[in-house]
XYZ file of C-alpha atoms in Angstrom:
512
model
C -25.953 -3.314 -34.458
C -23.176 -0.957 -33.360
C -20.913 -2.602 -30.791
C -20.751 -0.651 -27.534
C -18.592 -1.742 -24.592
C -17.877 -0.070 -21.273
C -15.545 -0.003 -18.303
C -16.813 1.376 -14.994
C -14.099 2.030 -12.398
C -14.727 3.366 -8.905
C -12.779 6.586 -8.210
C -10.529 5.242 -5.483
C -7.269 6.778 -6.695
C -5.819 3.530 -8.017
C -5.767 2.046 -11.497
C -5.210 -1.666 -10.972
C -3.350 -3.754 -13.555
C -6.186 -6.285 -13.609
C -8.763 -3.577 -14.207
C -6.726 -2.060 -17.012
C -6.395 -5.458 -18.688
C -10.225 -5.771 -18.629
C -10.577 -2.218 -19.951
C -8.078 -3.046 -22.724
C -10.142 -6.049 -23.822
C -13.258 -3.841 -23.953
C -11.389 -1.161 -25.906
C -9.950 -3.654 -28.388
C -13.300 -5.352 -28.974
C -15.013 -2.014 -29.623
C -12.238 -0.815 -31.924
C -12.110 -4.147 -33.784
C -15.824 -3.831 -34.608
C -15.871 -0.113 -35.360
C -17.880 0.512 -32.204
C -17.702 2.741 -29.154
C -15.920 2.350 -25.821
C -17.569 4.086 -22.852
C -15.853 5.059 -19.585
C -18.524 5.159 -16.892
C -17.785 6.139 -13.286
C -19.179 3.984 -10.480
C -19.220 6.605 -7.727
C -22.340 5.623 -5.779
C -20.383 4.417 -2.750
C -19.769 7.777 -1.069
C -18.134 6.119 1.946
C -15.300 4.764 -0.200
C -14.861 7.215 -3.038
C -13.468 10.724 -3.148
C -13.817 13.042 -6.108
C -10.122 13.932 -6.315
C -9.280 10.240 -6.654
C -10.827 10.148 -10.137
C -8.116 12.200 -11.871
C -5.311 9.603 -11.502
C -7.581 7.060 -13.166
C -8.372 9.334 -16.117
C -4.689 10.289 -16.380
C -3.725 6.620 -16.396
C -6.083 5.795 -19.265
C -4.854 8.784 -21.245
C -1.231 7.809 -20.639
C -1.956 4.318 -21.947
C -3.734 5.769 -24.971
C -7.005 3.972 -24.189
C -9.245 6.744 -25.444
C -12.964 6.609 -24.746
C -15.728 7.771 -27.070
C -18.207 8.691 -24.344
C -18.060 9.097 -20.608
C -16.170 11.001 -17.940
C -14.748 14.344 -19.127
C -15.975 13.893 -22.715
C -19.748 13.495 -22.299
C -21.953 11.887 -24.905
C -25.574 11.316 -25.931
C -26.457 8.806 -23.201
C -25.181 10.552 -20.094
C -24.774 11.436 -17.390
C -21.886 8.978 -17.087
C -21.423 9.334 -13.319
C -23.663 7.030 -11.305
C -23.996 9.653 -8.579
C -25.830 11.813 -11.139
C -28.264 9.062 -12.150
C -30.097 8.424 -8.882
C -33.491 9.415 -10.327
C -33.166 6.699 -12.984
C -32.406 4.095 -10.329
C -35.311 5.161 -8.149
C -37.667 4.893 -11.125
C -36.430 1.345 -11.782
C -36.956 0.390 -8.120
C -40.527 1.645 -8.248
C -41.181 -0.331 -11.429
C -39.851 -3.529 -9.866
C -41.924 -3.005 -6.719
C -45.072 -2.367 -8.765
C -44.507 -5.556 -10.769
C -43.921 -7.691 -7.681
C -40.327 -8.374 -8.752
C -38.972 -6.611 -5.653
C -40.218 -6.051 -2.106
C -39.626 -3.971 0.994
C -37.791 -5.917 3.672
C -37.425 -5.033 7.339
C -35.106 -7.725 8.671
C -32.302 -6.538 10.925
C -28.704 -7.577 10.357
C -28.864 -9.728 13.497
C -32.011 -11.515 12.331
C -30.502 -12.253 8.938
C -27.337 -13.560 10.526
C -29.355 -15.859 12.800
C -31.276 -17.222 9.800
C -28.090 -17.977 7.868
C -26.461 -19.650 10.890
C -29.553 -21.818 11.433
C -29.552 -22.840 7.767
C -25.884 -23.761 7.975
C -26.452 -25.795 11.144
C -29.375 -27.641 9.555
C -27.480 -28.054 6.268
C -30.117 -26.106 4.311
C -29.448 -23.636 1.489
C -28.743 -20.162 2.880
C -31.733 -18.543 1.229
C -33.625 -15.771 3.008
C -37.082 -16.872 4.221
C -38.711 -13.481 3.455
C -40.074 -13.543 6.993
C -39.813 -9.768 7.332
C -41.092 -8.995 3.832
C -43.717 -6.232 3.699
C -46.307 -7.232 1.128
C -48.665 -4.301 1.786
C -48.496 -0.712 2.954
C -50.020 -1.894 6.237
C -47.102 -4.316 6.680
C -44.653 -1.475 6.109
C -46.413 0.741 8.628
C -46.379 -2.059 11.213
C -42.672 -2.785 10.789
C -41.767 0.898 10.886
C -43.847 1.357 14.032
C -41.532 -1.232 15.597
C -38.594 1.061 14.801
C -37.358 -0.976 11.865
C -35.915 0.562 8.701
C -36.615 -0.984 5.338
C -34.546 -1.817 2.296
C -35.699 -3.120 -1.078
C -34.774 -6.638 -2.175
C -35.173 -8.259 -5.554
C -37.693 -11.127 -5.421
C -35.879 -13.934 -7.178
C -37.674 -16.951 -8.670
C -37.549 -20.171 -6.667
C -38.023 -22.527 -9.630
C -36.428 -22.999 -13.033
C -33.001 -21.925 -14.164
C -31.097 -19.096 -15.776
C -29.162 -19.841 -18.967
C -26.274 -17.590 -19.906
C -24.364 -17.878 -23.162
C -20.941 -16.520 -22.293
C -18.620 -15.629 -25.184
C -15.642 -16.996 -23.258
C -17.053 -19.692 -20.969
C -19.792 -21.112 -23.153
C -23.224 -21.926 -21.746
C -23.622 -21.397 -18.017
C -26.727 -22.779 -16.294
C -27.693 -21.487 -12.852
C -30.724 -22.803 -10.890
C -32.890 -19.933 -9.661
C -33.401 -21.730 -6.368
C -29.870 -20.905 -5.300
C -30.095 -17.168 -6.000
C -30.403 -14.896 -2.973
C -32.859 -11.992 -2.701
C -30.125 -9.351 -2.656
C -30.699 -5.745 -1.620
C -31.114 -3.377 -4.561
C -31.938 -0.264 -2.514
C -30.414 0.368 0.896
C -32.295 1.845 3.840
C -30.730 5.266 3.105
C -32.229 5.269 -0.394
C -29.038 4.544 -2.322
C -28.990 1.645 -4.757
C -26.522 -1.201 -5.087
C -24.231 -2.321 -7.894
C -26.541 -4.890 -9.477
C -29.422 -2.502 -10.112
C -27.313 0.505 -11.144
C -25.307 -1.692 -13.497
C -28.404 -2.998 -15.273
C -30.019 0.435 -15.654
C -26.797 2.041 -16.888
C -26.054 -0.686 -19.427
C -29.532 -0.326 -20.902
C -29.557 3.495 -20.945
C -26.098 3.607 -22.512
C -26.955 0.992 -25.156
C -24.214 -1.421 -24.059
C -24.205 -4.425 -26.387
C -21.346 -6.454 -24.883
C -20.549 -6.730 -21.177
C -16.895 -7.787 -20.998
C -15.812 -7.957 -17.382
C -13.878 -9.925 -14.771
C -15.021 -13.447 -13.962
C -15.913 -12.592 -10.357
C -18.952 -10.798 -11.768
C -20.288 -14.010 -13.307
C -22.076 -14.755 -10.018
C -23.954 -11.433 -10.357
C -25.142 -12.168 -13.866
C -28.274 -14.259 -13.080
C -29.623 -11.535 -10.776
C -28.848 -8.869 -13.339
C -30.563 -10.862 -16.072
C -33.637 -11.230 -13.863
C -33.656 -7.479 -13.222
C -33.194 -6.440 -16.840
C -35.897 -8.807 -18.066
C -38.276 -7.593 -15.346
C -37.604 -4.031 -16.499
C -38.088 -4.942 -20.148
C -34.482 -4.265 -21.112
C -32.631 -6.136 -23.892
C -30.041 -8.661 -22.781
C -26.447 -7.788 -23.779
C -23.894 -10.418 -24.686
C -21.654 -11.457 -21.812
C -17.972 -12.357 -21.697
C -16.276 -12.982 -18.350
C -12.498 -12.777 -18.553
C -10.167 -14.575 -16.126
C -8.652 -12.497 -13.353
C -4.973 -11.549 -13.277
C -3.226 -13.771 -10.745
C -0.477 -13.096 -8.234
C 3.159 -13.591 -9.274
C 3.773 -17.328 -9.522
C 0.315 -18.186 -8.200
C -3.288 -18.776 -9.263
C -4.709 -16.507 -6.565
C -6.212 -13.185 -7.590
C -3.820 -10.242 -7.720
C -4.479 -7.693 -4.970
C -2.909 -4.344 -4.149
C -3.429 -5.145 -0.468
C -1.014 -8.101 -0.496
C 2.082 -6.235 -1.621
C 4.044 -7.375 1.456
C 3.643 -10.987 0.340
C 4.623 -10.235 -3.242
C 7.845 -8.586 -2.098
C 8.994 -12.005 -0.905
C 9.251 -12.909 -4.577
C 12.826 -12.039 -5.648
C 11.913 -10.968 -9.202
C 9.000 -8.841 -8.014
C 11.183 -7.162 -5.391
C 13.924 -6.449 -7.924
C 11.528 -4.526 -10.169
C 9.991 -2.844 -7.116
C 13.410 -1.718 -5.794
C 14.468 -0.490 -9.228
C 11.425 1.784 -9.449
C 11.691 3.032 -5.870
C 15.328 3.993 -6.492
C 14.122 6.214 -9.350
C 11.397 7.869 -7.271
C 13.917 8.534 -4.504
C 16.104 10.414 -6.983
C 13.047 12.402 -8.029
C 12.357 13.320 -4.426
C 8.984 11.552 -4.433
C 7.589 10.055 -1.256
C 6.261 6.594 -2.051
C 4.929 3.691 -0.029
C 4.429 0.018 -0.903
C 0.670 0.495 -0.686
C 0.438 3.476 -3.032
C 3.302 2.703 -5.399
C 3.854 -0.876 -6.486
C 3.807 -3.040 -9.634
C 0.130 -3.927 -9.149
C -0.806 -0.327 -10.041
C -0.503 1.361 -13.434
C 0.901 4.575 -11.952
C 4.005 2.598 -10.933
C 4.968 2.142 -14.594
C 3.948 5.631 -15.669
C 6.000 7.312 -12.932
C 9.316 5.623 -13.695
C 9.176 5.879 -17.468
C 7.804 2.693 -18.991
C 6.410 3.024 -22.506
C 2.615 2.696 -22.749
C 2.884 0.442 -25.802
C 5.151 -1.956 -23.908
C 2.710 -2.143 -20.998
C -0.268 -2.758 -23.295
C 1.605 -5.378 -25.309
C 2.326 -7.281 -22.116
C -1.187 -6.877 -20.710
C -2.934 -8.124 -23.837
C -1.096 -11.429 -23.410
C -2.431 -11.874 -19.863
C -5.292 -14.151 -20.796
C -5.342 -13.754 -24.590
C -3.234 -15.190 -27.362
C -2.938 -15.231 -31.126
C -0.783 -18.291 -31.623
C 2.859 -18.101 -30.583
C 3.244 -14.449 -31.479
C 4.165 -12.065 -28.639
C 4.836 -8.640 -30.156
C 1.897 -6.545 -31.336
C 1.379 -2.952 -32.367
C -1.923 -1.383 -31.336
C -3.237 -1.889 -34.837
C -2.166 -5.540 -34.702
C -4.074 -5.993 -31.452
C -7.201 -4.406 -32.893
C -7.013 -6.491 -36.065
C -6.406 -9.801 -34.265
C -8.375 -9.508 -31.027
C -11.341 -11.824 -30.554
C -13.203 -12.921 -27.439
C -12.704 -16.511 -28.580
C -8.959 -15.981 -28.146
C -9.372 -15.197 -24.438
C -8.406 -18.051 -22.135
C -10.599 -19.299 -19.303
C -7.697 -19.704 -16.876
C -5.999 -16.829 -15.024
C -2.512 -15.670 -15.988
C 0.028 -14.551 -13.384
C 1.571 -11.092 -13.361
C 5.239 -11.502 -14.324
C 6.917 -8.163 -13.716
C 10.247 -9.327 -15.136
C 8.571 -10.256 -18.415
C 6.861 -6.876 -18.464
C 10.260 -5.235 -17.942
C 11.639 -7.339 -20.812
C 8.894 -5.958 -23.097
C 9.797 -2.469 -21.910
C 13.502 -2.959 -22.643
C 12.720 -4.280 -26.104
C 10.410 -1.383 -26.937
C 12.745 1.247 -25.479
C 15.793 -0.017 -27.349
C 13.801 0.048 -30.601
C 13.116 3.781 -30.268
C 15.141 6.174 -32.438
C 17.780 8.036 -30.442
C 15.942 11.350 -30.539
C 12.783 9.759 -29.152
C 14.775 8.249 -26.302
C 16.105 11.715 -25.531
C 12.558 13.097 -25.519
C 11.543 10.402 -23.042
C 14.370 10.954 -20.572
C 14.470 14.761 -20.578
C 11.393 15.210 -18.328
C 13.005 13.046 -15.639
C 16.135 15.194 -15.580
C 14.075 18.376 -15.400
C 11.854 16.911 -12.673
C 14.989 16.087 -10.679
C 16.012 19.752 -10.900
C 18.897 19.491 -13.352
C 19.785 22.103 -15.946
C 20.568 20.134 -19.073
C 21.689 20.536 -22.654
C 19.925 18.293 -25.152
C 23.177 17.475 -26.963
C 24.810 16.256 -23.760
C 21.750 14.177 -22.960
C 21.838 12.709 -26.445
C 25.476 11.667 -25.989
C 24.699 10.055 -22.625
C 21.688 8.170 -23.952
C 23.693 6.908 -26.906
C 26.613 5.841 -24.717
C 24.384 4.185 -22.099
C 22.640 2.047 -24.725
C 20.822 -0.951 -23.190
C 21.705 0.208 -19.656
C 18.655 2.464 -19.956
C 15.775 0.079 -19.353
C 13.193 2.725 -18.482
C 13.336 6.473 -19.066
C 13.900 7.145 -15.364
C 17.200 5.250 -15.499
C 18.782 8.411 -16.903
C 18.989 9.542 -13.269
C 21.706 6.911 -12.732
C 23.942 9.344 -14.620
C 23.356 12.384 -12.439
C 27.143 12.874 -12.186
C 27.042 14.391 -15.679
C 24.590 17.090 -14.604
C 25.820 17.942 -11.131
C 28.276 20.823 -10.651
C 31.796 19.412 -10.308
C 32.029 20.446 -6.666
C 28.811 18.556 -5.808
C 29.642 15.162 -7.281
C 29.552 12.625 -4.424
C 32.499 10.251 -4.126
C 31.983 6.654 -3.041
C 34.422 6.167 -0.165
C 34.869 2.464 -0.842
C 35.637 3.207 -4.489
C 38.183 5.845 -3.500
C 39.860 3.416 -1.105
C 40.020 0.665 -3.669
C 41.042 2.598 -6.786
C 42.589 5.933 -5.760
C 43.970 5.903 -2.222
C 45.881 2.632 -2.521
C 48.556 1.467 -4.949
C 48.681 0.958 -7.806
C 45.842 3.452 -8.439
C 47.446 6.086 -6.214
C 50.598 5.914 -8.308
C 48.699 6.619 -11.523
C 46.713 9.726 -10.580
C 49.312 12.365 -11.507
C 50.206 10.696 -14.781
C 46.562 10.286 -15.788
C 45.833 13.922 -15.003
C 48.761 15.041 -17.172
C 47.585 12.763 -19.968
C 44.084 14.298 -19.959
C 45.491 17.828 -19.789
C 47.544 17.265 -22.949
C 45.256 15.051 -25.054
C 44.276 16.547 -28.415
C 41.614 16.227 -29.576
C 39.711 15.411 -26.401
C 37.553 12.667 -27.885
C 36.978 9.014 -27.034
C 39.250 7.424 -29.695
C 42.185 9.727 -28.866
C 41.770 9.236 -25.127
C 41.559 5.474 -25.509
C 44.717 5.340 -27.602
C 46.711 7.500 -25.172
C 45.475 5.662 -22.069
C 46.420 2.364 -23.701
C 49.963 3.744 -24.206
C 49.974 4.761 -20.523
C 48.856 1.253 -19.516
C 51.638 -0.333 -21.549
C 54.239 2.027 -20.064
C 53.080 1.126 -16.544
C 52.964 -2.596 -17.342
C 49.433 -2.467 -15.936
C 46.184 -4.168 -16.833
C 43.495 -2.136 -18.632
C 40.628 -2.581 -16.177
C 42.324 -1.242 -13.004
C 43.505 1.894 -14.848
C 40.068 2.392 -16.370
C 38.422 2.041 -12.960
C 40.802 4.566 -11.401
C 39.961 7.076 -14.130
C 36.223 6.463 -13.743
C 36.271 6.983 -9.969
C 38.351 10.144 -10.319
C 35.854 11.820 -12.664
C 32.476 10.313 -11.658
C 32.941 9.316 -8.034
C 31.748 5.747 -8.601
C 32.815 2.434 -10.111
C 29.923 1.757 -12.474
C 28.819 3.350 -15.720
C 29.147 3.088 -19.461
C 32.460 3.271 -21.355
C 35.214 5.192 -19.590
C 36.407 7.002 -22.718
C 32.894 8.059 -23.715
C 32.457 9.331 -20.147
C 35.611 11.437 -20.336
C 34.720 12.852 -23.748
C 31.197 13.840 -22.680
C 32.442 15.590 -19.539
C 35.163 17.430 -21.448
C 38.708 18.317 -20.475
C 38.013 21.143 -17.998
C 35.449 19.220 -15.984
C 37.583 16.068 -15.896
C 40.615 18.004 -14.599
C 38.511 19.876 -12.031
C 37.116 16.614 -10.703
C 40.510 14.945 -10.518
C 41.868 17.927 -8.574
C 38.938 17.692 -6.157
C 39.410 13.940 -5.750
C 43.051 14.517 -4.905
C 42.060 16.909 -2.106
C 39.538 14.404 -0.740
C 42.079 11.593 -0.767
């Protein structure tokens, strides 16, 4: 048997961290067994989905390197892979179920169903539909429709016995049929629901292992009933725990971002990323751009391998080990290693993985990563200058977008903004004000104009002034960069070069 797994996102424009973690488990399981991973698109809900919202999802998977063997954009032998293009298959399945007596036309109104459920609750009975408005014959259908009712098709679940599910993660799960509701499988407008489409698609696409989020476990008995009624083979099931909120056991949701921002660590990562997007001129909102969504990490320059390494550990483990290459993950991944309990999203730990991976990159690869951010921000850059900045910044660059913290190196000298508080503290007042002329003369005469020479001559200046190193260094930094923070002062001076340093000092003098 060739292992075949699938992931079926709805094209809503968002690629959720929890969904990607589930997709990763499917991808790893398929790759570990030499099988195929299928990307199927659940686009039957036309009220919710828009076609243009699919591209960010495909882009996100490609960015992560989770390639798919069949599905959207790539095709394959068992397509079409868009549910909206498979309606004839679903209708055929509905007709088969009706003919076998495993489904029925129902004409209950929403109000009547609600009244039934409320009565059952009041009388402490199971909330199981009575089938009072079931049409067993064509004459029944005609009578109901003459009353102005519209019909939908419901699955006719057994009322006795039990369903046994062997779950690769949760073990044996036993569900009494008596508690299973006759859910709608075809709406009154002719469209079908998730449970039926899912079963038909999995059979047609030869899916052998259904690896999905645990909230779908409740759907499994109905899907097993449907597939057995249709004569389909039963796949193996594995229901993975959901990804939980930061510091909580509640399910992670993109709709609760306001609550998550009350968490100091979450907000720190959020603010860091939004500062980068602001420098890129991107308009972002908490709803569309936050750490719950994969695009958040892609946009600000996280490394895909760092994100995947973190995600694989959300609910899976291989002993105490934490760092894995993709090949390591494929070699070691098993469904038995997946935990039953949810794991919380820890954005600071994810950032720590990112820092570790980024610092391990060769210098030239770091330069390749940061260059697109500078170009996107509209800067004209020289690769050699960028290389010097990246090398000097070292661990200050946590994500590729952090290169924008050093925009002072790429701005024309006359456009460098000066922090007024920094000018007041280090340039306008003594002792900094007393050093400006001497420091300018020192830079004008220094030969060669490199970091070691500059450091040696500034240290002589400090000794002559009976000053402390840090105040002099801060005065120099503010004069040439306009701000107090940055990497080494002497590296900064050397990268800017003599002419630019002198031009900036002269401009600072005029501002003061």
